[in-house]
XYZ file of C-alpha atoms in Angstrom:
530
model
C -37.755 -134.034 -77.902
C -34.480 -134.562 -79.699
C -35.150 -131.447 -81.797
C -34.146 -129.340 -78.811
C -30.573 -130.530 -79.332
C -30.357 -129.260 -82.934
C -28.005 -126.267 -83.035
C -25.970 -124.493 -85.656
C -22.572 -125.797 -86.770
C -20.838 -122.968 -84.961
C -22.719 -123.579 -81.739
C -22.255 -127.317 -82.113
C -18.484 -126.893 -82.189
C -18.634 -124.510 -79.254
C -20.846 -126.698 -77.079
C -19.122 -129.974 -77.903
C -16.093 -131.153 -75.977
C -13.219 -132.629 -77.938
C -14.744 -131.899 -81.365
C -17.435 -134.585 -80.995
C -19.760 -134.711 -83.977
C -23.468 -134.101 -83.376
C -24.409 -137.521 -84.808
C -22.110 -139.279 -82.335
C -23.614 -137.319 -79.473
C -27.109 -138.327 -80.600
C -26.139 -142.013 -80.727
C -24.544 -141.700 -77.295
C -27.681 -140.056 -75.924
C -29.920 -142.822 -77.241
C -27.542 -145.561 -76.056
C -27.293 -144.236 -72.496
C -31.022 -143.530 -72.173
C -31.979 -146.991 -73.477
C -29.685 -148.579 -70.911
C -30.994 -146.284 -68.167
C -34.555 -147.391 -68.971
C -33.664 -151.086 -68.557
C -32.150 -150.814 -65.060
C -35.147 -149.421 -63.091
C -37.601 -151.405 -65.219
C -35.684 -154.511 -64.188
C -35.967 -153.562 -60.520
C -39.699 -152.829 -60.624
C -40.625 -155.446 -63.241
C -38.876 -158.498 -61.826
C -41.159 -158.443 -58.763
C -44.108 -159.426 -60.974
C -42.266 -162.598 -61.985
C -41.367 -163.852 -58.487
C -44.406 -166.173 -58.029
C -43.809 -167.711 -61.470
C -40.082 -168.130 -60.807
C -40.878 -169.819 -57.489
C -43.151 -172.385 -59.162
C -40.793 -173.275 -62.004
C -37.517 -173.317 -60.051
C -39.019 -174.719 -56.805
C -37.295 -172.112 -54.619
C -37.545 -171.490 -50.903
C -38.523 -167.972 -49.692
C -34.984 -166.919 -48.732
C -33.492 -167.917 -52.088
C -36.372 -166.242 -53.923
C -35.727 -163.014 -51.997
C -32.185 -162.961 -53.331
C -33.497 -162.582 -56.891
C -34.214 -159.026 -55.715
C -31.698 -158.716 -52.864
C -28.685 -159.755 -54.937
C -29.373 -157.092 -57.556
C -29.997 -154.379 -54.953
C -26.906 -155.316 -52.956
C -24.433 -155.192 -55.840
C -26.108 -152.120 -57.336
C -25.747 -150.297 -54.013
C -22.166 -151.371 -53.353
C -20.640 -150.980 -56.804
C -22.088 -147.512 -57.360
C -19.336 -146.390 -54.989
C -16.466 -147.529 -57.205
C -17.699 -147.337 -60.825
C -17.144 -143.585 -60.795
C -13.500 -144.198 -59.940
C -13.339 -146.921 -62.585
C -14.562 -144.380 -65.141
C -11.700 -142.023 -64.195
C -9.137 -144.817 -64.303
C -10.240 -146.877 -67.299
C -12.263 -144.251 -69.198
C -15.966 -143.410 -69.263
C -16.752 -145.092 -72.586
C -14.888 -148.289 -71.698
C -16.546 -148.457 -68.262
C -20.051 -147.829 -69.650
C -19.625 -150.495 -72.344
C -18.219 -152.925 -69.763
C -21.253 -152.358 -67.539
C -23.719 -152.774 -70.428
C -21.936 -155.974 -71.514
C -22.022 -157.387 -67.973
C -25.746 -156.585 -67.739
C -26.443 -158.166 -71.157
C -24.651 -161.407 -70.284
C -26.305 -161.460 -66.859
C -29.754 -161.050 -68.455
C -29.088 -163.938 -70.847
C -27.869 -166.035 -67.934
C -30.944 -165.114 -65.858
C -33.271 -166.310 -68.612
C -31.365 -169.589 -68.967
C -30.797 -170.196 -65.236
C -31.466 -173.875 -64.407
C -32.105 -173.227 -60.711
C -32.614 -170.429 -58.215
C -28.933 -170.307 -57.168
C -27.763 -169.520 -60.689
C -30.556 -166.970 -61.092
C -29.433 -165.212 -57.906
C -25.818 -165.163 -59.152
C -26.787 -163.690 -62.515
C -28.997 -161.076 -60.830
C -26.014 -160.035 -58.695
C -23.952 -159.605 -61.879
C -26.790 -157.558 -63.391
C -26.631 -155.242 -60.376
C -22.913 -154.672 -60.994
C -23.653 -153.782 -64.600
C -26.563 -151.546 -63.596
C -24.330 -149.560 -61.238
C -21.930 -148.940 -64.137
C -24.718 -147.816 -66.469
C -25.973 -145.200 -64.007
C -22.567 -143.970 -62.799
C -20.738 -143.964 -66.128
C -23.763 -142.855 -68.161
C -24.063 -139.671 -66.116
C -20.276 -139.188 -66.379
C -20.537 -139.391 -70.192
C -23.225 -136.719 -70.167
C -21.106 -134.459 -67.950
C -18.112 -134.917 -70.248
C -19.995 -134.353 -73.516
C -22.599 -131.638 -72.837
C -22.379 -128.159 -71.364
C -24.715 -125.378 -70.319
C -28.387 -125.726 -71.177
C -27.773 -128.892 -73.188
C -26.399 -130.609 -70.085
C -29.478 -129.525 -68.143
C -31.739 -130.983 -70.823
C -29.951 -134.335 -71.071
C -29.985 -134.817 -67.310
C -33.694 -134.027 -67.322
C -34.073 -136.748 -69.963
C -31.980 -139.041 -67.756
C -34.385 -138.561 -64.853
C -37.510 -138.877 -66.983
C -36.201 -142.093 -68.589
C -35.459 -143.616 -65.191
C -38.989 -142.650 -64.133
C -40.402 -144.327 -67.238
C -38.523 -147.508 -66.366
C -39.894 -147.550 -62.813
C -43.398 -146.690 -64.019
C -43.829 -149.149 -66.853
C -41.519 -151.957 -65.679
C -44.303 -153.864 -63.853
C -46.779 -153.330 -66.701
C -44.425 -154.503 -69.465
C -43.295 -157.472 -67.359
C -46.891 -158.426 -66.596
C -47.759 -158.442 -70.294
C -44.696 -160.559 -71.146
C -45.682 -163.021 -68.427
C -49.199 -163.275 -69.789
C -48.016 -163.805 -73.369
C -44.884 -165.935 -72.799
C -43.004 -166.613 -69.544
C -40.812 -164.998 -66.906
C -37.750 -165.756 -69.048
C -39.127 -163.317 -71.653
C -38.549 -160.434 -69.208
C -34.817 -161.075 -69.082
C -34.735 -161.740 -72.832
C -36.195 -158.266 -73.397
C -33.447 -156.720 -71.247
C -30.789 -158.604 -73.237
C -32.230 -157.482 -76.589
C -32.396 -153.807 -75.591
C -28.875 -153.840 -74.149
C -27.500 -155.574 -77.233
C -28.827 -152.613 -79.239
C -27.117 -150.322 -76.702
C -23.793 -152.098 -77.259
C -24.136 -151.725 -81.038
C -24.809 -147.985 -80.722
C -22.006 -147.578 -78.165
C -19.414 -147.836 -80.930
C -20.388 -144.239 -81.793
C -19.731 -142.957 -78.278
C -16.751 -140.561 -78.285
C -13.507 -142.331 -77.440
C -11.859 -141.899 -74.067
C -8.820 -139.700 -73.660
C -5.494 -141.513 -73.765
C -4.510 -140.199 -70.349
C -6.525 -141.707 -67.532
C -6.179 -141.823 -63.787
C -4.261 -144.222 -61.605
C -5.595 -147.502 -60.247
C -4.345 -146.333 -56.858
C -7.216 -143.822 -56.827
C -9.687 -146.703 -56.360
C -9.957 -147.655 -52.699
C -10.401 -151.391 -53.234
C -9.953 -152.335 -49.537
C -12.611 -149.817 -48.482
C -15.016 -150.993 -51.176
C -14.415 -154.645 -50.233
C -15.117 -153.954 -46.551
C -18.353 -152.123 -47.398
C -19.545 -154.916 -49.707
C -18.690 -157.584 -47.101
C -20.529 -155.683 -44.356
C -23.636 -155.180 -46.495
C -23.655 -158.819 -47.612
C -23.376 -160.170 -44.067
C -26.082 -157.814 -42.805
C -28.479 -158.824 -45.577
C -27.605 -162.491 -45.087
C -28.568 -162.224 -41.412
C -31.795 -160.403 -42.275
C -32.899 -162.738 -45.081
C -31.935 -166.002 -43.322
C -32.681 -164.990 -39.736
C -36.204 -166.417 -39.695
C -34.887 -169.751 -41.070
C -31.791 -169.992 -38.871
C -33.521 -168.487 -35.843
C -33.082 -164.839 -34.874
C -31.097 -165.819 -31.771
C -29.161 -168.657 -33.402
C -25.364 -168.838 -33.605
C -25.390 -168.398 -37.415
C -27.441 -165.216 -37.233
C -25.349 -163.827 -34.378
C -22.113 -164.544 -36.252
C -23.401 -162.890 -39.432
C -24.439 -159.764 -37.505
C -21.169 -159.709 -35.524
C -18.953 -160.133 -38.575
C -20.999 -157.578 -40.497
C -20.568 -155.089 -37.672
C -16.811 -155.724 -37.634
C -16.659 -155.121 -41.393
C -18.464 -151.784 -41.034
C -16.171 -150.698 -38.169
C -13.122 -151.570 -40.275
C -14.726 -149.717 -43.197
C -15.106 -146.553 -41.091
C -11.490 -146.831 -39.955
C -10.396 -147.306 -43.567
C -12.266 -144.312 -45.017
C -10.838 -142.061 -42.296
C -7.290 -143.027 -43.240
C -7.515 -143.582 -47.004
C -6.097 -140.951 -49.363
C -8.972 -141.540 -51.837
C -11.818 -142.866 -49.636
C -14.955 -144.302 -51.213
C -17.046 -142.251 -48.762
C -16.425 -138.976 -46.970
C -18.007 -139.406 -43.536
C -17.326 -135.760 -42.731
C -20.263 -134.785 -44.933
C -22.623 -136.337 -42.389
C -21.830 -133.504 -39.965
C -23.778 -131.204 -42.319
C -27.264 -131.411 -40.784
C -29.072 -130.146 -43.859
C -27.310 -132.655 -46.090
C -27.922 -135.494 -43.628
C -31.628 -134.646 -43.393
C -31.968 -134.661 -47.180
C -30.223 -138.006 -47.721
C -32.490 -139.601 -45.103
C -35.558 -138.812 -47.239
C -34.732 -141.576 -49.784
C -34.411 -143.949 -46.811
C -38.048 -143.183 -45.929
C -38.942 -143.933 -49.544
C -37.073 -147.241 -49.338
C -39.256 -148.462 -46.450
C -42.505 -147.278 -48.054
C -42.337 -146.977 -51.841
C -39.537 -149.407 -52.792
C -40.706 -152.327 -50.665
C -44.194 -152.078 -52.155
C -42.739 -151.765 -55.636
C -40.956 -155.066 -55.044
C -43.483 -157.162 -53.138
C -46.980 -155.696 -53.535
C -47.445 -157.441 -56.911
C -47.127 -160.742 -55.003
C -49.949 -159.608 -52.702
C -52.114 -158.816 -55.726
C -51.436 -162.060 -57.608
C -51.455 -164.193 -54.452
C -53.993 -163.058 -51.902
C -56.231 -161.123 -54.300
C -55.830 -163.672 -57.120
C -55.282 -161.019 -59.807
C -53.547 -161.777 -63.100
C -49.963 -160.632 -63.687
C -51.180 -158.090 -66.247
C -53.758 -156.665 -63.806
C -51.131 -156.456 -61.062
C -48.815 -154.601 -63.440
C -51.524 -152.094 -64.324
C -52.428 -151.682 -60.648
C -48.824 -150.739 -59.866
C -49.159 -147.741 -62.189
C -50.976 -145.948 -59.361
C -47.780 -146.243 -57.334
C -45.325 -145.435 -60.123
C -46.998 -142.871 -62.428
C -46.559 -139.978 -59.943
C -42.794 -140.579 -60.072
C -42.915 -139.790 -63.785
C -44.963 -136.583 -63.493
C -44.378 -134.954 -60.106
C -40.598 -134.313 -60.205
C -41.156 -131.700 -62.936
C -44.113 -130.178 -61.060
C -42.077 -129.989 -57.847
C -39.259 -128.249 -59.718
C -41.679 -125.693 -61.159
C -43.133 -124.989 -57.717
C -39.667 -124.315 -56.303
C -38.866 -121.979 -59.205
C -42.035 -120.041 -58.332
C -40.920 -119.486 -54.756
C -42.300 -122.472 -52.827
C -39.809 -123.506 -50.135
C -38.101 -126.812 -50.874
C -38.207 -127.901 -47.237
C -41.999 -127.560 -47.129
C -42.407 -129.706 -50.223
C -40.070 -132.344 -48.812
C -41.971 -132.377 -45.501
C -45.195 -132.765 -47.493
C -43.704 -135.667 -49.457
C -42.686 -137.447 -46.244
C -46.168 -137.013 -44.779
C -47.733 -138.414 -47.970
C -45.546 -141.523 -47.844
C -46.281 -142.144 -44.162
C -50.021 -141.562 -44.527
C -50.097 -143.760 -47.608
C -48.357 -146.720 -45.973
C -50.605 -146.397 -42.910
C -53.743 -146.175 -45.042
C -52.665 -149.205 -47.071
C -52.276 -151.315 -43.941
C -55.733 -150.280 -42.745
C -57.347 -150.993 -46.130
C -55.720 -154.422 -46.370
C -57.044 -155.219 -42.900
C -60.534 -154.211 -44.061
C -60.241 -156.309 -47.260
C -61.406 -153.493 -49.516
C -61.580 -153.388 -53.321
C -58.748 -152.571 -55.723
C -59.975 -149.001 -56.182
C -59.411 -148.193 -52.507
C -55.981 -149.804 -52.556
C -55.185 -147.714 -55.621
C -55.840 -144.539 -53.592
C -53.275 -145.576 -50.956
C -50.721 -146.497 -53.616
C -51.288 -143.147 -55.325
C -50.658 -141.270 -52.071
C -47.341 -143.064 -51.553
C -46.410 -142.442 -55.185
C -47.151 -138.714 -54.794
C -44.786 -138.525 -51.818
C -42.069 -140.380 -53.705
C -42.540 -138.302 -56.859
C -42.211 -134.960 -55.057
C -39.090 -135.971 -53.130
C -37.493 -137.575 -56.209
C -37.569 -134.239 -57.990
C -35.972 -132.257 -55.158
C -33.665 -134.284 -52.949
C -30.670 -134.763 -55.268
C -30.316 -131.164 -56.408
C -30.973 -129.725 -52.950
C -28.561 -132.152 -51.256
C -25.707 -131.428 -53.666
C -26.360 -127.692 -53.353
C -25.964 -127.892 -49.579
C -22.272 -128.881 -49.732
C -19.155 -127.129 -51.012
C -18.605 -127.218 -54.779
C -15.470 -129.365 -54.442
C -17.431 -131.976 -52.453
C -20.344 -132.536 -54.846
C -18.885 -135.703 -56.376
C -18.343 -137.331 -53.016
C -21.720 -136.042 -51.792
C -23.412 -137.751 -54.740
C -21.692 -140.983 -53.722
C -22.906 -140.659 -50.122
C -26.451 -139.850 -51.285
C -26.630 -142.866 -53.597
C -25.110 -145.109 -50.935
C -27.863 -144.140 -48.490
C -30.520 -144.492 -51.194
C -29.430 -147.827 -52.678
C -28.138 -149.326 -49.447
C -31.395 -148.594 -47.624
C -33.354 -150.048 -50.555
C -31.377 -153.266 -50.300
C -31.894 -153.493 -46.528
C -35.603 -152.531 -46.699
C -36.396 -155.150 -49.357
C -34.484 -157.797 -47.390
C -36.355 -156.870 -44.195
C -39.699 -157.072 -45.983
C -38.972 -160.602 -47.157
C -37.695 -161.597 -43.741
C -40.691 -160.148 -41.862
C -43.286 -161.726 -44.153
C -41.586 -165.122 -43.976
C -41.161 -164.912 -40.189
C -44.843 -163.998 -39.764
C -45.951 -166.902 -41.959
C -43.628 -169.257 -40.091
C -45.476 -168.330 -36.899
C -49.016 -168.250 -38.339
C -49.172 -171.214 -40.734
C -48.700 -173.978 -38.120
C -51.130 -172.205 -35.806
C -53.993 -171.640 -38.281
C -53.603 -174.076 -41.181
C -52.159 -177.314 -39.853
C -55.567 -178.942 -39.311
C -56.690 -178.106 -42.852
C -53.701 -178.872 -45.022
C -51.846 -181.662 -43.244
C -48.051 -181.577 -42.750
C -45.097 -180.002 -44.595
C -45.401 -176.508 -43.142
C -42.196 -175.323 -44.845
C -43.563 -175.936 -48.346
C -46.759 -174.041 -47.519
C -44.845 -171.141 -45.977
C -42.639 -170.944 -49.074
C -45.623 -171.104 -51.404
C -47.623 -168.438 -49.592
C -44.603 -166.122 -49.275
C -44.106 -166.278 -53.041
C -47.828 -165.833 -53.775
C -48.501 -169.322 -55.177
C -51.964 -169.726 -53.640
C -53.454 -171.520 -56.646
C -50.821 -174.243 -56.720
C -51.191 -174.853 -52.981
C -54.978 -175.172 -53.212
C -54.643 -177.775 -55.940
C -53.031 -180.075 -53.371
C -56.311 -180.546 -51.453
C -59.664 -181.908 -52.593
C -62.271 -179.613 -54.117
C -64.571 -179.780 -51.071
C -61.887 -178.349 -48.752
C -60.526 -175.729 -51.141
C -63.065 -173.014 -50.289
C -62.442 -173.271 -46.521
C -58.669 -173.495 -46.961
C -58.609 -170.556 -49.373
C -60.447 -168.376 -46.845
C -57.996 -169.324 -44.078
C -54.950 -168.805 -46.310
C -56.107 -165.309 -47.195
C -56.685 -164.512 -43.520
C -53.199 -165.772 -42.576
C -51.484 -163.909 -45.409
C -53.379 -160.734 -44.517
C -52.157 -160.940 -40.914
C -48.575 -161.492 -42.106
C -48.790 -158.607 -44.568
C -50.262 -156.115 -42.074
C -47.659 -157.081 -39.466
C -44.852 -156.590 -41.972
C -46.359 -153.318 -43.172
C -46.605 -152.039 -39.578
C -42.981 -152.921 -38.781
C -41.605 -151.258 -41.907
C -43.912 -148.269 -41.397
C -42.565 -147.849 -37.865
C -38.998 -147.738 -39.185
C -40.092 -145.165 -41.783
C -41.641 -142.986 -39.039
C -38.430 -143.048 -36.971
C -36.273 -142.133 -39.995
C -38.762 -139.406 -40.964
C -38.575 -137.763 -37.552
C -34.777 -137.801 -37.713
C -34.821 -136.347 -41.242
C -37.207 -133.540 -40.244
C -35.113 -132.713 -37.157
C -31.912 -132.511 -39.217
C -33.575 -130.395 -41.910
C -34.942 -127.931 -39.371
C -31.574 -127.702 -37.620
C -29.809 -127.288 -40.942
C -32.157 -124.461 -41.943
C -31.556 -122.657 -38.645
C -27.785 -122.858 -39.160
C -28.119 -121.489 -42.693
C -30.243 -118.575 -41.465
C -27.702 -117.849 -38.703
C -24.824 -117.772 -41.203
C -26.767 -115.424 -43.488
C -27.532 -113.130 -40.546
C -23.833 -113.027 -39.573
C -22.854 -112.121 -43.153
C -25.241 -109.167 -43.054
């Protein structure tokens, strides 16, 4: 694939900014793509390790959720400001800083002595991951032009798809051969190689922007609001949904978001341009990733626990099973792009992708209720993956094309905020709903079989540790208890799936309405021009 970047010396000088040598560009390309592979593979692969982490670190469900939530939260929030950091401190410096943060966080994650430290290191990894994605794409924009830029961004997307696709499989194999710590060790090794190659990345220009261009107060308000919202969601079932702690977290989070809106309206360099949301076509498009968050992303994070827990599959089998969900994301973006180039309307493909995701999540809930085999579950996962794969290849380009040229940078920030922020909220809601359902069902259905200590059983079932829980009772009772545990977990899973699916339906209807309204406005403008 790299052969496509071989050009003559004359063309190389013409297509290279700042006299950058071809070898340096090749090293930069490899370095950025290696780092880009690690980030999504970490998101999709860490889910496989959650049951094993729970056993070794003796974590409660809420703390275990933050292994995923902490990464998603910081990734979502810091994507807003790393672009500004790249302008202020330089793209190379910012990319290397992000890769270094991620490397140290991965080492810390593997050595974490308890769940609190693991959550902290995962939050740091999210900060580094945001830098890798934001500053990596900025390096590509700075270094490549014309068709070469098109090719490298295609490689960027394909590499991210590879990370999502094979993250669960690679992690499952590492778990089978070694331990969950090996997953984070792999990330550290790959990123260390990235740091070594980064010395060949073209140096930043001496003149950079001003620190005043970074809206630190706005970013801080957004991060505080997101953290408080996710805290209320993830701890609500433990504190009580109507408790004072939950109410205060929601209230303070709401205040932070109100202050954030006030700030971005007044700031000279706001982190978000809320005026873009008045563009119906753009708003409809950026809601599509929100649908994916409540269907595809939540399953990517927690369905491996269902497979290893309720269905008693090995980590390697669960990783292979997840390929049915993730492989379409690797293949279909290119197919969707080809269809559009041949005249198929983008809106129709996006509507089709939404329908696939909704049908898939509904079918999955029905199949789980019927306790069918893995092959049937694979069909539902494949349908959701098809919907995600089609939309992933269309939404970004179409959304950025629907705004003015001088607003594309800010529009990209808004799009990624909706995408990553909704992922963080959806994953937190999934964990909260499953834990709340188990909190209600375990005392009702299992108390007579297992004895006391409901909290330990709720925590164990939420993290998928069925085998360890069964070892606590005598062999004669294990068969009966196992049957009841599976029934309880199935009820909790289907309830959670139905709640998240309902949210996805509501967002889908809003997205389709905005897209239709946006299309009508476009047609009206074209008619007036004629």
